[in-house]
Amino acid sequence: TNINIMSDNLNNTLTKLKVANQRLQNDIAREREFEQMRSNFFATISHELKTPLTIIKGIATRVKSKKMTSEDVNIQLESIIEEVDRMTLMVQDTLNYMKMENPEDVLEWSSFNLKMLIEHLNKKVGHLMGQKHLEIHLDLDDVYVEADSEKIMTVVTNLYSNAIRYTPDGSDIYVTLKRYEDKVRFEIENTGIFIPESEINRIWEPFYRLEKSRNRDSGGTGLGLLITSKILKMHHSEYGVMNTSRGVKFYFELNIDPDFDE
């Protein structure tokens, strides 16, 4: 009897060890995958920063080696300033992304009116839409949500910027905010351009750009949608992108706060 008891105990111990070992192997595999992702991310960052640095060096070399009028020098200096601004935004976006690795430490939950946030942002980007003669159509329900207001502002800003960037001059953008039971769904649809179905899942990758030939003229850092997806995952939000009959639609959902939603 004692031998059988010892055998059962040993078997249970071995089973627990196997389970613990499998968990450890899974943890190691996830850690290796995470480290590989970090390595690839920073390698891509380094590659992206080489382009503006090369441009700045080329401009500085021309200014140094050639006789130029003061007007030509000012034009070259403006180009340098543009490249420095581009690098600054890229570095800032990279830092913001790295800060979000531990979501519990950075989310500041609050209740706020999402409609008012969108309307505020819509006024801020009015000059950008005016430059391209875009018309924006708003259809917003009045609703309070529970989320991190600053980070949701970042999400909406990135989606607005993306829509404005890829909407042809003189076209339309449609923004809706609609209730669905205990959730609210935000949608923004730009018109006139589509994403190839074979590439639509790559839209959230760092530095992925739809129009390769215009990537430096687009004004983006290539990290906006990556940061957007990270923030929405932190909120456990359902989000995505799809082609429509008019163009491309991005969407996400948030929980309605019943205590403030009257």
Short mmCIF file of C-alpha atoms in Angstrom, two decimals:
data_model
loop_
_atom_site.label_atom_id
_atom_site.label_comp_id
_atom_site.label_asym_id
_atom_site.label_seq_id
_atom_site.Cartn_x
_atom_site.Cartn_y
_atom_site.Cartn_z
CA THR A 1 0.00 0.00 0.00
CA ASN A 2 2.79 2.42 0.93
CA ILE A 3 4.60 1.65 -2.34
CA ASN A 4 1.38 2.36 -4.31
CA ILE A 5 0.91 5.64 -2.43
CA MET A 6 4.51 6.63 -3.14
CA SER A 7 4.02 5.68 -6.79
CA ASP A 8 0.88 7.82 -7.06
CA ASN A 9 2.63 10.76 -5.38
CA LEU A 10 5.62 10.42 -7.67
CA ASN A 11 3.34 10.24 -10.71
CA ASN A 12 1.47 13.37 -9.60
CA THR A 13 4.77 15.17 -9.00
CA LEU A 14 6.08 14.19 -12.43
CA THR A 15 2.83 15.32 -14.04
CA LYS A 16 3.08 18.71 -12.31
CA LEU A 17 6.71 18.99 -13.37
CA LYS A 18 5.75 18.27 -16.99
CA VAL A 19 3.03 20.95 -16.87
CA ALA A 20 5.44 23.45 -15.27
CA ASN A 21 8.10 22.59 -17.84
CA GLN A 22 5.65 23.11 -20.69
CA ARG A 23 4.63 26.49 -19.27
CA LEU A 24 8.28 27.45 -18.93
CA GLN A 25 8.96 26.44 -22.53
CA ASN A 26 5.95 28.49 -23.69
CA ASP A 27 7.16 31.48 -21.67
CA ILE A 28 10.64 31.16 -23.15
CA ALA A 29 9.17 30.91 -26.67
CA ARG A 30 7.03 34.03 -26.09
CA GLU A 31 10.03 35.90 -24.68
CA ARG A 32 12.13 34.96 -27.68
CA GLU A 33 9.36 36.03 -30.03
CA PHE A 34 9.01 39.33 -28.15
CA GLU A 35 12.76 39.96 -28.27
CA GLN A 36 12.78 39.18 -31.99
CA MET A 37 9.94 41.65 -32.51
CA ARG A 38 11.83 44.30 -30.53
CA SER A 39 14.99 43.62 -32.51
CA ASN A 40 13.12 43.88 -35.82
CA PHE A 41 11.35 47.03 -34.66
CA PHE A 42 14.55 48.85 -33.73
CA ALA A 43 16.30 47.63 -36.86
CA THR A 44 13.47 49.15 -38.89
CA ILE A 45 13.64 52.37 -36.86
CA SER A 46 17.36 52.62 -37.56
CA HIS A 47 16.76 52.06 -41.26
CA GLU A 48 14.03 54.70 -41.38
CA LEU A 49 16.24 57.27 -39.64
CA LYS A 50 19.04 56.74 -42.16
CA THR A 51 17.00 58.34 -44.94
CA PRO A 52 16.55 61.80 -43.36
CA LEU A 53 20.13 61.72 -42.06
CA THR A 54 21.40 61.00 -45.58
CA ILE A 55 19.29 63.83 -46.95
CA ILE A 56 20.55 66.27 -44.30
CA LYS A 57 24.16 65.32 -45.00
CA GLY A 58 23.63 65.75 -48.75
CA ILE A 59 22.08 69.18 -48.30
CA ALA A 60 24.83 70.31 -45.92
CA THR A 61 27.49 69.10 -48.35
CA ARG A 62 25.92 71.08 -51.22
CA VAL A 63 25.69 74.24 -49.12
CA LYS A 64 29.32 73.86 -48.07
CA SER A 65 30.77 73.05 -51.49
CA LYS A 66 28.73 75.33 -53.80
CA LYS A 67 28.35 79.07 -53.99
CA MET A 68 24.71 79.90 -53.34
CA THR A 69 22.61 82.99 -52.97
CA SER A 70 21.12 83.67 -49.56
CA GLU A 71 17.72 82.67 -50.96
CA ASP A 72 19.04 79.29 -52.13
CA VAL A 73 20.71 78.73 -48.74
CA ASN A 74 17.42 79.48 -46.97
CA ILE A 75 15.62 76.94 -49.17
CA GLN A 76 18.23 74.30 -48.31
CA LEU A 77 17.98 75.13 -44.61
CA GLU A 78 14.19 74.76 -44.74
CA SER A 79 14.69 71.28 -46.16
CA ILE A 80 17.01 70.42 -43.27
CA ILE A 81 14.46 71.71 -40.76
CA GLU A 82 11.75 69.55 -42.37
CA GLU A 83 13.91 66.44 -42.08
CA VAL A 84 14.80 67.20 -38.46
CA ASP A 85 11.10 67.67 -37.66
CA ARG A 86 10.36 64.34 -39.32
CA MET A 87 13.01 62.57 -37.23
CA THR A 88 11.75 64.27 -34.06
CA LEU A 89 8.23 62.99 -34.67
CA MET A 90 9.53 59.51 -35.39
CA VAL A 91 11.58 59.40 -32.19
CA GLN A 92 8.63 60.74 -30.17
CA ASP A 93 6.28 58.14 -31.64
CA THR A 94 8.84 55.43 -30.88
CA LEU A 95 9.10 56.56 -27.25
CA ASN A 96 5.31 56.68 -26.93
CA TYR A 97 5.04 53.16 -28.30
CA MET A 98 7.68 51.79 -25.92
CA LYS A 99 5.90 53.37 -22.94
CA MET A 100 2.85 51.23 -23.70
CA GLU A 101 4.54 47.87 -23.13
CA ASN A 102 3.00 47.63 -19.64
CA PRO A 103 -0.64 48.69 -20.16
CA GLU A 104 -1.59 48.51 -16.46
CA ASP A 105 1.00 51.18 -15.67
CA VAL A 106 -0.02 53.73 -18.27
CA LEU A 107 -3.81 53.64 -18.71
CA GLU A 108 -5.65 56.37 -16.81
CA TRP A 109 -9.31 55.42 -16.85
CA SER A 110 -11.97 58.12 -16.77
CA SER A 111 -15.44 58.86 -18.09
CA PHE A 112 -15.72 61.41 -20.88
CA ASN A 113 -17.96 62.47 -23.73
CA LEU A 114 -16.59 60.89 -26.90
CA LYS A 115 -18.75 63.04 -29.18
CA MET A 116 -17.27 66.23 -27.72
CA LEU A 117 -13.75 64.82 -28.12
CA ILE A 118 -14.37 64.12 -31.82
CA GLU A 119 -15.95 67.53 -32.41
CA HIS A 120 -12.97 69.22 -30.72
CA LEU A 121 -10.51 67.31 -32.89
CA ASN A 122 -12.57 68.00 -36.00
CA LYS A 123 -12.13 71.74 -35.43
CA LYS A 124 -8.38 71.35 -34.88
CA VAL A 125 -7.82 69.63 -38.23
CA GLY A 126 -10.10 71.98 -40.15
CA HIS A 127 -7.18 73.80 -41.79
CA LEU A 128 -5.75 70.50 -43.08
CA MET A 129 -9.06 69.61 -44.69
CA GLY A 130 -9.28 73.10 -46.13
CA GLN A 131 -5.89 72.76 -47.80
CA LYS A 132 -7.12 69.70 -49.70
CA HIS A 133 -10.69 71.01 -50.14
CA LEU A 134 -12.09 67.98 -48.30
CA GLU A 135 -15.63 67.83 -46.98
CA ILE A 136 -16.21 65.93 -43.75
CA HIS A 137 -19.61 64.49 -42.83
CA LEU A 138 -20.32 63.97 -39.11
CA ASP A 139 -23.03 61.70 -37.68
CA LEU A 140 -22.35 61.46 -33.94
CA ASP A 141 -24.39 60.07 -31.06
CA ASP A 142 -23.97 61.82 -27.72
CA VAL A 143 -22.33 59.21 -25.49
CA TYR A 144 -20.01 58.86 -22.50
CA VAL A 145 -17.38 56.14 -22.50
CA GLU A 146 -14.98 54.72 -19.92
CA ALA A 147 -11.41 54.80 -21.26
CA ASP A 148 -8.14 56.71 -21.22
CA SER A 149 -9.18 60.01 -22.80
CA GLU A 150 -5.67 61.12 -23.80
CA LYS A 151 -4.91 57.83 -25.53
CA ILE A 152 -8.29 57.69 -27.27
CA MET A 153 -7.59 61.23 -28.49
CA THR A 154 -4.34 59.86 -29.94
CA VAL A 155 -6.27 57.05 -31.65
CA VAL A 156 -8.84 59.39 -33.19
CA THR A 157 -6.12 61.87 -34.21
CA ASN A 158 -4.13 59.13 -35.96
CA LEU A 159 -7.20 57.85 -37.79
CA TYR A 160 -8.17 61.38 -38.84
CA SER A 161 -4.63 62.09 -40.06
CA ASN A 162 -4.58 58.83 -41.99
CA ALA A 163 -7.93 59.58 -43.64
CA ILE A 164 -6.89 63.13 -44.59
CA ARG A 165 -3.54 61.92 -45.92
CA TYR A 166 -5.02 59.33 -48.26
CA THR A 167 -8.19 61.10 -49.39
CA PRO A 168 -7.74 62.74 -52.81
CA ASP A 169 -8.22 66.51 -53.10
CA GLY A 170 -11.87 67.56 -53.26
CA SER A 171 -13.21 64.26 -51.90
CA ASP A 172 -15.23 63.35 -48.79
CA ILE A 173 -14.59 61.81 -45.36
CA TYR A 174 -17.41 60.25 -43.32
CA VAL A 175 -17.24 60.03 -39.51
CA THR A 176 -19.89 58.24 -37.46
CA LEU A 177 -20.34 57.41 -33.78
CA LYS A 178 -23.19 55.01 -33.07
CA ARG A 179 -24.52 53.11 -30.05
CA TYR A 180 -24.81 49.32 -30.07
CA GLU A 181 -26.31 48.11 -26.78
CA ASP A 182 -23.60 48.70 -24.12
CA LYS A 183 -20.94 49.73 -26.66
CA VAL A 184 -20.31 52.62 -29.03
CA ARG A 185 -18.70 52.21 -32.45
CA PHE A 186 -16.53 54.88 -34.07
CA GLU A 187 -16.05 54.74 -37.84
CA ILE A 188 -14.08 56.96 -40.20
CA GLU A 189 -14.23 56.35 -43.94
CA ASN A 190 -12.05 58.04 -46.54
CA THR A 191 -13.09 57.94 -50.19
CA GLY A 192 -11.33 57.53 -53.50
CA ILE A 193 -8.63 55.01 -52.57
CA PHE A 194 -8.64 51.31 -51.65
CA ILE A 195 -6.25 48.87 -49.96
CA PRO A 196 -5.39 45.68 -51.89
CA GLU A 197 -7.03 42.78 -50.04
CA SER A 198 -3.69 40.95 -50.00
CA GLU A 199 -2.17 43.81 -47.98
CA ILE A 200 -5.04 44.89 -45.73
CA ASN A 201 -3.76 42.89 -42.73
CA ARG A 202 -0.36 44.63 -43.02
CA ILE A 203 -1.83 48.07 -42.44
CA TRP A 204 -1.00 47.88 -38.69
CA GLU A 205 2.67 47.00 -39.26
CA PRO A 206 5.35 49.61 -38.41
CA PHE A 207 6.33 51.78 -41.36
CA TYR A 208 3.88 50.11 -43.73
CA ARG A 209 2.66 52.64 -46.28
CA LEU A 210 0.04 52.07 -48.92
CA GLU A 211 1.61 54.37 -51.52
CA LYS A 212 5.29 53.47 -51.56
CA SER A 213 6.15 56.20 -54.07
CA ARG A 214 4.61 58.92 -51.88
CA ASN A 215 5.75 57.76 -48.46
CA ARG A 216 8.03 60.73 -47.86
CA ASP A 217 5.41 63.24 -49.02
CA SER A 218 2.64 61.80 -46.86
CA GLY A 219 3.88 63.52 -43.71
CA GLY A 220 3.45 60.47 -41.49
CA THR A 221 6.07 58.71 -39.41
CA GLY A 222 4.86 55.23 -40.31
CA LEU A 223 4.07 54.45 -36.66
CA GLY A 224 0.62 56.03 -36.27
CA LEU A 225 -1.47 52.94 -36.97
CA LEU A 226 0.89 50.73 -34.95
CA ILE A 227 0.38 53.00 -31.92
CA THR A 228 -3.36 53.07 -32.63
CA SER A 229 -3.61 49.28 -32.59
CA LYS A 230 -1.54 49.09 -29.40
CA ILE A 231 -3.81 51.54 -27.57
CA LEU A 232 -6.98 49.75 -28.72
CA LYS A 233 -5.59 46.38 -27.62
CA MET A 234 -4.87 47.88 -24.20
CA HIS A 235 -8.55 48.87 -24.03
CA HIS A 236 -9.63 45.36 -25.17
CA SER A 237 -11.38 47.10 -28.02
CA GLU A 238 -12.65 45.43 -31.16
CA TYR A 239 -11.13 47.32 -34.08
CA GLY A 240 -10.26 46.86 -37.73
CA VAL A 241 -10.15 48.16 -41.29
CA MET A 242 -12.10 47.23 -44.41
CA ASN A 243 -12.61 48.30 -47.99
CA THR A 244 -16.04 49.74 -48.79
CA SER A 245 -17.79 50.74 -51.99
CA ARG A 246 -16.48 54.31 -51.47
CA GLY A 247 -12.99 53.75 -50.07
CA VAL A 248 -11.50 52.51 -46.78
CA LYS A 249 -13.17 52.42 -43.35
CA PHE A 250 -11.40 52.18 -39.98
CA TYR A 251 -13.42 51.42 -36.86
CA PHE A 252 -13.16 50.66 -33.14
CA GLU A 253 -15.53 50.06 -30.23
CA LEU A 254 -15.53 51.22 -26.60
CA ASN A 255 -17.68 50.44 -23.58
CA ILE A 256 -20.38 52.96 -22.72
CA ASP A 257 -20.21 54.21 -19.12
CA PRO A 258 -23.74 53.66 -17.74
CA ASP A 259 -23.15 55.89 -14.71
CA PHE A 260 -22.62 59.01 -16.85
CA ASP A 261 -24.69 58.04 -19.84
CA GLU A 262 -28.03 59.78 -19.30
#
